[in-house]
């Protein structure tokens, strides 16, 4: 039985909850099959990462070393975005608009000194978007995961995954505020935890089924 | 036992569903109490209005004549808005950006010849916003219901309510797309039907409890 | 020679300038013709109104009494809006999201006790939108002037205009931030003062030429 | 005297003009100094690139071979963005939402087979943002140049610049619609050609003066 590692984040920026951890914790120690007819089960391990530069990547690497997952998906909050936002690329720079949870605010620092400028997600991002929409869940490919702790962890994940032969696929997904959070952010979109849970389940199943990605236009003009 | 009339709309503008009717139909022939300790039940009657200028108001007036409701709330779809949008005012003009479901496209016509320029909602709009937010449902007061069929029905409702002594309160609420609809509108916010149902129930309870509105800043600078 | 009264506002909400006054002051004591071939000149009087509930309307009424204008147009800042925003309707309510320049923050108070719920602009709003767009200046009809000092003055203007037989036309126009202001509001649109000046000139000419408004769809669905 | 190469694009997506070429053409064969006190002049060469995958990069490389510039800045239209948008990174993928001007619509193809996943701009992007804002021109760092022809050319430029020792600095800047274009895109922001021209001049001067970039927080959370 292979292992899937699914992470969320601690709350940040004066929030008391983080939707990523609220939904990820629901999968703790569950098993999942690629499809109803599949005989192969996959074990899901979950963890909450600190919203801190540096520490978050260290935690993630320790979790990978511990669980030896084949598939790693990190989930983060994208306050204001309206849909499941499947990230395409992680870039090698920290540029923090606000301090992290321990007060660090790196500006224009490389995440990995001498690392490549960027890594593409190795998830089937187009197939995920198609599968979610087919089940009535708004989703899109995102061309930027920002330059804060989410992109930091995403880059750290992809860099480590490139050195760990056991990881077959890894990537990052941004999710909207929960409705409860959006009450404090007039004009912000939200998604219910039930919809998020259904979305993450579909996302995992798609990663397990889909050997290679599909061809689907999901870019932006700018 | 007094009656509440709750209406939704038929789908329009190439949609196959309208979230207003999807949630309103769930209340068909239900009863509701102002509070758990209340001994007074209210009967809910529901109806789907045509998305047509003229016809929609005629239907609404016939429903009011038939059911003699004390409280009338019309619900409509506001594609792209992220929250429960409690309308403050109905204005006496039709200005259709697109044709209605039978091809009519009035431009700058009065809804009621010689009617007043506008009517304020008689719902406790601030108390509703507060009650929804308190239960984790994003909500705001809206200063415009547009100039299409929603505003048309809202104005028609308020005009008729002013002549019907039986109606104690009347108003209009715009709701977001369902997630399924937002899949076809990249970037659009949505709200699950379960959240919408909870919101409408809270809205009705607040109208029944709240004898007069509360003082809560909910305006816009422009 | 008839008179046109054009007003802007003092800066508010921590801004050091208000684009409405920056552009309006450029018309001080100018004359304008309806068209190049016209022999009739109109004198333009300008003034800066306080960003204060109450005082602003008093100032405006005194200016009207003094100048006896045939045409009155009040201009205000709509921070974040991208275009010339020709207001359709003023509503009889103050609901201040932030205090005004002397600290007053009325919530849900009528501007004129027992006044009508709303007044429509008497400017040819559709003809203005068409004329501006024809000259390459982005413009639209707006269905709400908000519930702050801008709407307050707009309502006060229309109420007074209804009692002053000398005023033939009156209305309100919201304009974007100047580029300099938008530097401090990431993501906000702006318009250069040169474009604004050209826009206001076209606006005045259109009001002088256009005896009645044109039929142009410029509404919103919601 | 060293050379600066400045490019714009041909109109695309049913537009009849492209603001990038409208502003860039104004610099044809001009000279520029880093500062008023400088004795060194730089010659500006301008060109309009085709809005076509492949061809646009070929054109750009030929222009570089011809002019041997020290500084290359490509400008593109970002319809809907409100400010001078200084791009941070070019990514190695074409994913066209719409066909280009000759009907090509690549999806998920590498721009340079076996090229790195991304290149960072070598312009002093933070210093540019600071210089523009200091002169009252809205500007920000952008984390994505999209996945269409703009990003395509940006990536092609940075890849070629890495092989051409003569190029000291290269990068890409997205600019808003002109007001004339925004008339056809309700809700879209715009910037006047005069403001754009002033912005490009400041941008060039900053690139000439600023030997290394400054430290300025300009990232996004996501």
Coordinates of C-alpha atoms in Angstrom, one line a residue, chain D:
Chain D
X1 CA 27.1 55.2 -28.1
X2 CA 25.3 52.1 -26.9
X3 CA 21.9 50.9 -28.2
X4 CA 18.6 50.2 -26.5
X5 CA 16.1 47.9 -28.2
X6 CA 12.5 48.6 -27.4
X7 CA 9.7 46.5 -28.9
X8 CA 5.9 46.6 -29.0
X9 CA 3.4 44.2 -30.4
X10 CA 0.9 44.2 -33.3
X11 CA -2.8 44.4 -32.3
X12 CA -4.5 41.1 -31.5
X13 CA -7.7 39.6 -30.3
X14 CA -9.9 41.9 -32.4
X15 CA -8.2 45.1 -31.3
X16 CA -7.2 47.6 -34.0
X17 CA -4.4 49.1 -32.0
X18 CA -1.9 47.8 -29.4
X19 CA -0.9 50.3 -26.8
X20 CA 2.6 48.8 -26.6
X21 CA 3.4 49.8 -30.2
X22 CA 1.5 53.1 -29.9
X23 CA 3.9 54.1 -27.1
X24 CA 7.0 52.4 -28.3
X25 CA 6.9 54.1 -31.8
X26 CA 7.2 57.4 -30.0
X27 CA 10.8 56.6 -29.1
X28 CA 11.9 55.7 -32.7
X29 CA 15.5 56.8 -33.2
X30 CA 15.6 59.0 -30.1
X31 CA 18.5 59.2 -27.8
X32 CA 18.3 59.1 -24.0
X33 CA 20.7 60.0 -21.2
X34 CA 20.8 58.2 -17.9
X35 CA 20.4 61.6 -16.2
X36 CA 20.5 65.3 -17.1
X37 CA 24.1 65.5 -16.0
X38 CA 25.2 62.5 -17.9
X39 CA 27.5 62.9 -21.0
X40 CA 26.6 59.4 -22.3
X41 CA 23.8 59.1 -24.8
X42 CA 22.1 55.9 -25.7
X43 CA 20.4 55.3 -29.1
X44 CA 16.9 53.8 -29.0
X45 CA 15.8 51.4 -31.8
X46 CA 12.2 50.4 -31.9
X47 CA 10.2 47.6 -33.6
X48 CA 6.8 46.1 -33.7
X49 CA 6.7 42.3 -33.2
X50 CA 4.1 40.1 -34.7
X51 CA 1.6 38.6 -32.3
X52 CA 2.5 35.1 -33.4
X53 CA 4.2 32.2 -31.6
X54 CA 7.6 31.5 -33.1
X55 CA 7.8 34.4 -35.6
X56 CA 7.9 36.9 -32.8
X57 CA 11.0 35.3 -31.2
X58 CA 12.7 35.0 -34.6
X59 CA 12.0 38.7 -35.3
X60 CA 13.4 39.7 -31.9
X61 CA 16.6 37.7 -32.3
X62 CA 17.1 39.3 -35.8
X63 CA 16.7 42.7 -34.2
X64 CA 19.2 41.9 -31.5
X65 CA 21.7 40.6 -34.1
X66 CA 21.2 43.7 -36.1
X67 CA 21.3 46.4 -33.4
X68 CA 23.6 44.7 -30.8
X69 CA 21.7 46.4 -27.9
X70 CA 23.0 46.5 -24.4
X71 CA 19.4 46.8 -23.0
X72 CA 16.3 45.1 -24.4
X73 CA 12.8 45.8 -23.1
X74 CA 9.8 44.3 -24.7
X75 CA 6.4 45.9 -24.0
X76 CA 3.0 44.1 -24.3
X77 CA -0.6 44.9 -23.7
X78 CA -2.2 43.5 -20.5
X79 CA -5.9 44.3 -21.1
X80 CA -7.6 45.0 -17.8
X81 CA -4.5 45.5 -15.7
X82 CA -4.5 49.1 -14.2
X83 CA -0.8 49.9 -13.9
X84 CA 2.7 49.6 -15.3
X85 CA 3.2 45.9 -14.6
X86 CA 6.9 45.0 -14.4
X87 CA 7.3 41.3 -15.0
X88 CA 9.5 39.3 -12.7
X89 CA 9.7 36.0 -14.5
X90 CA 9.2 34.2 -17.9
X91 CA 8.2 30.6 -17.9
X92 CA 9.0 27.9 -20.4
X93 CA 5.5 27.0 -21.6
X94 CA 3.0 28.1 -24.2
X95 CA -0.7 27.6 -23.3
X96 CA -2.8 29.8 -25.5
X97 CA -6.3 30.6 -24.5
X98 CA -7.1 32.1 -27.9
X99 CA -5.3 31.5 -31.3
X100 CA -2.5 34.0 -32.2
X101 CA -2.7 36.2 -35.3
X102 CA -2.1 33.4 -37.7
X103 CA -4.3 30.9 -36.0
X104 CA -1.8 28.9 -33.9
X105 CA -2.9 27.8 -30.4
X106 CA -0.1 25.8 -28.7
X107 CA -1.2 24.1 -25.5
X108 CA 1.4 23.1 -22.9
X109 CA 4.4 23.1 -25.3
X110 CA 7.8 24.2 -24.2
X111 CA 9.1 27.4 -25.8
X112 CA 12.6 26.0 -25.8
X113 CA 12.9 22.3 -25.7
X114 CA 15.2 21.4 -22.7
X115 CA 15.4 25.1 -21.7
X116 CA 15.2 25.9 -18.0
X117 CA 11.7 26.1 -16.5
X118 CA 12.0 29.9 -16.1
X119 CA 14.2 33.0 -16.4
X120 CA 14.1 36.0 -14.0
X121 CA 14.1 39.4 -15.6
X122 CA 17.5 41.1 -15.4
X123 CA 15.9 44.6 -15.1
X124 CA 16.0 46.4 -11.8
X125 CA 12.3 45.7 -11.3
X126 CA 12.0 47.1 -7.8
X127 CA 13.9 50.3 -8.6
X128 CA 11.6 50.8 -11.6
X129 CA 8.5 50.4 -9.5
X130 CA 9.8 52.9 -7.0
X131 CA 10.9 55.4 -9.7
X132 CA 7.5 55.3 -11.4
X133 CA 5.5 55.7 -8.2
X134 CA 7.8 58.6 -7.2
X135 CA 6.7 60.4 -10.4
X136 CA 3.0 59.6 -9.8
X137 CA 2.7 56.6 -12.2
X138 CA 1.0 53.5 -10.8
X139 CA 3.3 50.5 -11.1
X140 CA 3.8 47.1 -9.6
X141 CA 5.8 43.9 -9.9
X142 CA 3.9 41.1 -11.6
X143 CA 4.6 37.5 -10.8
X144 CA 3.2 36.2 -14.1
X145 CA 3.4 37.3 -17.7
X146 CA 0.7 34.8 -18.6
X147 CA 1.2 31.9 -21.0
X148 CA 0.5 33.6 -24.4
X149 CA 2.7 35.5 -26.9
X150 CA 3.9 38.0 -24.3
X151 CA 5.4 35.4 -22.1
X152 CA 6.6 33.5 -25.2
X153 CA 8.7 36.5 -26.3
X154 CA 9.8 37.3 -22.8
X155 CA 11.2 33.7 -22.4
X156 CA 12.7 33.8 -25.9
X157 CA 14.4 37.1 -25.1
X158 CA 15.9 35.9 -21.8
X159 CA 17.0 32.7 -23.3
X160 CA 18.8 34.5 -26.2
X161 CA 20.2 37.2 -23.8
X162 CA 21.9 34.4 -21.9
X163 CA 23.8 33.5 -25.0
X164 CA 24.6 37.0 -26.1
X165 CA 27.4 38.6 -24.0
X166 CA 26.5 42.0 -25.3
X167 CA 23.1 42.2 -23.6
X168 CA 23.6 43.6 -20.1
X169 CA 19.9 43.7 -19.2
X170 CA 16.6 42.5 -20.6
X171 CA 13.0 42.2 -19.5
X172 CA 9.3 42.6 -20.2
X173 CA 6.7 45.2 -19.1
X174 CA 2.9 44.9 -19.5
X175 CA 0.9 48.0 -19.9
X176 CA -2.9 48.8 -19.6
X177 CA -5.3 49.4 -22.4
X178 CA -5.4 52.9 -23.9
X179 CA -8.6 54.8 -22.9
X180 CA -9.9 54.4 -26.5
X181 CA -9.7 50.6 -26.2
X182 CA -11.3 50.6 -22.7
X183 CA -14.4 52.2 -24.2
X184 CA -15.1 48.7 -25.7
X185 CA -14.3 46.8 -22.5
X186 CA -16.7 48.0 -19.8
X187 CA -15.0 47.9 -16.4
X188 CA -11.5 47.8 -17.8
X189 CA -8.8 50.2 -16.5
X190 CA -6.8 52.3 -18.9
X191 CA -3.8 54.6 -19.1
X192 CA -3.3 57.6 -21.4
X193 CA -0.5 57.4 -24.1
X194 CA 1.1 60.5 -22.5
X195 CA 1.3 58.8 -19.1
X196 CA 2.7 55.7 -20.8
X197 CA 5.3 57.6 -22.7
X198 CA 6.5 59.3 -19.5
X199 CA 6.5 55.9 -17.8
X200 CA 8.7 54.3 -20.5
X201 CA 11.1 57.2 -20.4
X202 CA 11.5 56.8 -16.6
X203 CA 11.8 53.1 -17.0
X204 CA 14.7 53.4 -19.4
X205 CA 16.5 56.0 -17.3
X206 CA 16.1 53.8 -14.3
X207 CA 17.7 50.9 -16.1
X208 CA 20.6 53.1 -17.2
X209 CA 21.2 54.6 -13.7
X210 CA 20.6 51.7 -11.5
X211 CA 23.5 49.3 -11.4
X212 CA 21.8 46.9 -9.1
X213 CA 18.2 46.5 -7.9
X214 CA 17.0 47.9 -4.6
X215 CA 15.3 46.0 -1.8
X216 CA 11.6 46.8 -1.8
X217 CA 8.8 44.4 -0.8
X218 CA 6.7 43.9 -3.9
X219 CA 5.5 40.3 -3.7
X220 CA 2.1 38.8 -3.4
X221 CA 0.7 36.3 -0.9
X222 CA -0.8 34.3 -3.7

